[in-house]
XYZ file of C-alpha atoms in Angstrom:
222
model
C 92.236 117.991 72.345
C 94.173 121.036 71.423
C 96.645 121.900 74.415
C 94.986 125.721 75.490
C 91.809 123.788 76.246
C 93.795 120.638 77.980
C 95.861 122.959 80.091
C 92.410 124.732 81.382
C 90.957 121.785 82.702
C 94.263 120.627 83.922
C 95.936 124.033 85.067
C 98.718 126.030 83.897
C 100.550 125.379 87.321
C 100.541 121.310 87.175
C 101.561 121.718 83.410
C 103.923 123.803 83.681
C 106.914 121.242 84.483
C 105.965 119.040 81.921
C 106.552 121.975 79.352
C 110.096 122.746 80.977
C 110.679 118.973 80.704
C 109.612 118.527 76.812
C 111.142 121.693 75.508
C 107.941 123.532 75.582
C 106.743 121.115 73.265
C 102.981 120.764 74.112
C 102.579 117.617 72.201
C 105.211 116.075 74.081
C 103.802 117.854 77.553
C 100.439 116.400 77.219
C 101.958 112.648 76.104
C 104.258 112.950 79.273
C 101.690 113.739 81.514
C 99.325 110.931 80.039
C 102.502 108.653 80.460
C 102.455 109.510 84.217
C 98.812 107.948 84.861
C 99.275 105.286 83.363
C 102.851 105.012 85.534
C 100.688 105.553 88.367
C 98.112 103.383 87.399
C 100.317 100.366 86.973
C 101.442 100.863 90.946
C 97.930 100.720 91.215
C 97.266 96.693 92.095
C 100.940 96.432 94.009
C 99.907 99.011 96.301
C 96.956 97.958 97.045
C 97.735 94.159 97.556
C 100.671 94.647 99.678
C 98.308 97.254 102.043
C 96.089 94.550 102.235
C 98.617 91.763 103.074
C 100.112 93.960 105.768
C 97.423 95.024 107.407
C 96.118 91.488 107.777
C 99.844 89.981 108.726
C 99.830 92.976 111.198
C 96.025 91.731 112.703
C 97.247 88.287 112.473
C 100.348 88.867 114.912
C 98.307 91.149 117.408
C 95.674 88.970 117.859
C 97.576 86.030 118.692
C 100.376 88.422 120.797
C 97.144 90.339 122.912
C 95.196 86.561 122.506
C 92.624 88.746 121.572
C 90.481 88.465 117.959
C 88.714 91.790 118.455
C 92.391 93.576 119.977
C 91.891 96.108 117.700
C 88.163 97.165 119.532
C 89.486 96.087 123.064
C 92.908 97.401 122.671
C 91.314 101.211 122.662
C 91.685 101.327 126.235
C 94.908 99.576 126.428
C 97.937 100.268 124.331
C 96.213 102.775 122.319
C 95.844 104.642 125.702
C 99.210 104.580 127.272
C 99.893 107.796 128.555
C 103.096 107.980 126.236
C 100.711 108.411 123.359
C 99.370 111.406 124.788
C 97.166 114.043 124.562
C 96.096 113.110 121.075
C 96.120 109.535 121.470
C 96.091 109.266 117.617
C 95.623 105.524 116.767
C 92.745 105.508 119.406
C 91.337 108.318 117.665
C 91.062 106.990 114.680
C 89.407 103.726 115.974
C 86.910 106.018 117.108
C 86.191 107.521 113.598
C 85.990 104.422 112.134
C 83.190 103.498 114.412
C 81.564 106.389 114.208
C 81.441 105.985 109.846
C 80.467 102.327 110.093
C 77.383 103.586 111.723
C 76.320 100.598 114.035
C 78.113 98.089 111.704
C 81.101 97.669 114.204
C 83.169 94.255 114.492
C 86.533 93.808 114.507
C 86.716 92.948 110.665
C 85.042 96.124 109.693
C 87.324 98.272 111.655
C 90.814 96.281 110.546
C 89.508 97.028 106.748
C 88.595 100.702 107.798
C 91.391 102.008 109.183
C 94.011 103.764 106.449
C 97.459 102.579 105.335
C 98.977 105.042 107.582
C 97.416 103.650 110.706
C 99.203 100.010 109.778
C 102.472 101.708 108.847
C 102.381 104.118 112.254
C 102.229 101.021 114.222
C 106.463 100.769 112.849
C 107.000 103.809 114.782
C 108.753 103.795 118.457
C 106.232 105.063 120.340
C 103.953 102.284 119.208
C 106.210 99.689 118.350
C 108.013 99.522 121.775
C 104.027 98.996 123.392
C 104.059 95.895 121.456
C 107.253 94.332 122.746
C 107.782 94.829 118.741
C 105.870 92.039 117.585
C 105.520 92.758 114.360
C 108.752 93.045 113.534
C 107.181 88.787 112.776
C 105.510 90.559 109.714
C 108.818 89.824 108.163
C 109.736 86.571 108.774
C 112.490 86.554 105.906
C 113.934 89.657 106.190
C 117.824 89.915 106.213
C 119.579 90.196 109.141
C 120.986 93.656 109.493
C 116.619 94.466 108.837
C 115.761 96.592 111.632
C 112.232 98.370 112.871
C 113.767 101.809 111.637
C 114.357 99.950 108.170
C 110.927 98.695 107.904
C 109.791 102.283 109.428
C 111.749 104.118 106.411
C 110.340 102.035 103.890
C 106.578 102.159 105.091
C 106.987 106.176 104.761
C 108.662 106.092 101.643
C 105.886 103.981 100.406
C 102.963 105.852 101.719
C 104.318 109.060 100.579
C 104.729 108.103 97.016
C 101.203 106.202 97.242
C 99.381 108.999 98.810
C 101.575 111.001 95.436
C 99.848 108.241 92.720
C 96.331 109.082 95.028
C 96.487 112.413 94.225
C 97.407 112.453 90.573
C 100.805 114.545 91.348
C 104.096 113.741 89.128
C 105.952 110.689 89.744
C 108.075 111.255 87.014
C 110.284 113.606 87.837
C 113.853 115.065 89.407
C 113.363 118.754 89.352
C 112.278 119.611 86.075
C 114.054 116.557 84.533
C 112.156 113.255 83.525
C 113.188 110.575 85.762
C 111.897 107.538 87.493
C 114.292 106.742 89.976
C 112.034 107.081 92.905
C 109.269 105.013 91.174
C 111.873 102.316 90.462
C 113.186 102.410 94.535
C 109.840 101.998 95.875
C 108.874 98.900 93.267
C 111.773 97.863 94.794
C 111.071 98.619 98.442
C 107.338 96.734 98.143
C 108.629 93.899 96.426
C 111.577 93.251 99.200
C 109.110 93.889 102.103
C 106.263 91.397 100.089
C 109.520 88.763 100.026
C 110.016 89.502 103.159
C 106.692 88.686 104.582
C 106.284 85.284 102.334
C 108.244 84.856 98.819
C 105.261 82.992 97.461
C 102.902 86.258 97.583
C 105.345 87.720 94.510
C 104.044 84.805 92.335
C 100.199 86.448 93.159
C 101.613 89.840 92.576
C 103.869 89.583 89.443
C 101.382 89.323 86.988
C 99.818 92.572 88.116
C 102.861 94.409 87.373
C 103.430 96.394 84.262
C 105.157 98.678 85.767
C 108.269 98.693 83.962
C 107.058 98.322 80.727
C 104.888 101.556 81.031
C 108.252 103.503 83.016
C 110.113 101.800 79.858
C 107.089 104.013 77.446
C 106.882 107.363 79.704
C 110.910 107.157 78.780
C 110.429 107.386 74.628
C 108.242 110.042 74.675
């Protein structure tokens, strides 16, 4: 595809640092940008297996700290409706949503799957955390020492922003204007210390999902 009709269905706005970054070489843009997908694409699997081991380590420590299988249904009228969550009450709010979508359809399975990445890695933050005596700080039964909530917290957001990045097809390859993959580096790093963290066995699943340096190692030659 020659680049004028490329940049129309891509826009001259998202193309336009990939042009400062290759020297206004539009051969080199349109490489670099298919580079980035496939970057993103190779997160792809990791993200997506470590959201689903953490929300069902998370489930797995609630329902045996609240004794409770269906905590996540019952618990709408108990820590998700401490008045210290006030007046938005989000978490309870979005148990409500979820109901509403599944459309009849509601057990407590259902809603665990339903509910977003962000609702698992909220449950890290104080206001939450501190209504579960901090329980899932368990997630992490290997984590080092000096590991604190607001460690876990920091790497949950750093994580979710850079997934919610790959989600919606923005850059993850770059500094500026300059082509760099030090953030996509950290975070492989962050999910594969909290996935140790949790159980060391679930990297031998993982691993062979991962091309991700391989592709970072191509997006680099271009």
């Amino acid at each position: 595809m020659e680049f004028e009709a490329f940049e129309i269905f891509v826009s001259k706005p998202r193309l336009a640092r990939y042009l400062i970054s290759c020297s206004n070489s539009q051969g080199r843009a349109m490489k670099l940008y298919a580079a980035n997908i496939r970057v993103a694409q190779a997160f792809y699997p990791i993200l997506n297996l470590f959201e689903i081991f953490l929300r069902n380590e998370i489930n797995e420590k609630l329902s045996n700290y609240f004794d409770d299988q269906v905590w996540i249904i019952n618990q709408k009228g108990g820590f998700m409706s401490d008045s210290s969550l006030g007046p938005k009450y989000w978490l309870k709010t979005q148990i409500v949503k979820a109901e509403i979508n599944l459309k009849g359809k509601v057990a407590a399975g259902n809603l665990i799957a339903e509910q977003t990445f962000g609702f698992w890695t909220s449950l890290f933050e104080p206001r939450h955390y501190k209504l579960m005596s901090g329980v899932i700080i368990k997630c992490f039964p290997n984590k080092l020492r000096f590991v604190n909530r607001n460690s876990i917290a920091v790497s949950l957001k750093d994580i979710r922003e850079f997934r919610n990045r790959i989600y919606h097809n923005e850059a993850i390859c770059f500094i500026g204007t300059t082509i760099d993959f030090t953030q996509a580096i950290k975070i492989k790093k962050e999910l594969y210390d909290l996935l140790v963290w949790m159980n060391a066995d679930l990297m031998d699943f993982v691993y062979p999902f991962d091309s991700i340096d391989s592709e970072i190692e191509n997006a680099l030659s271009i």
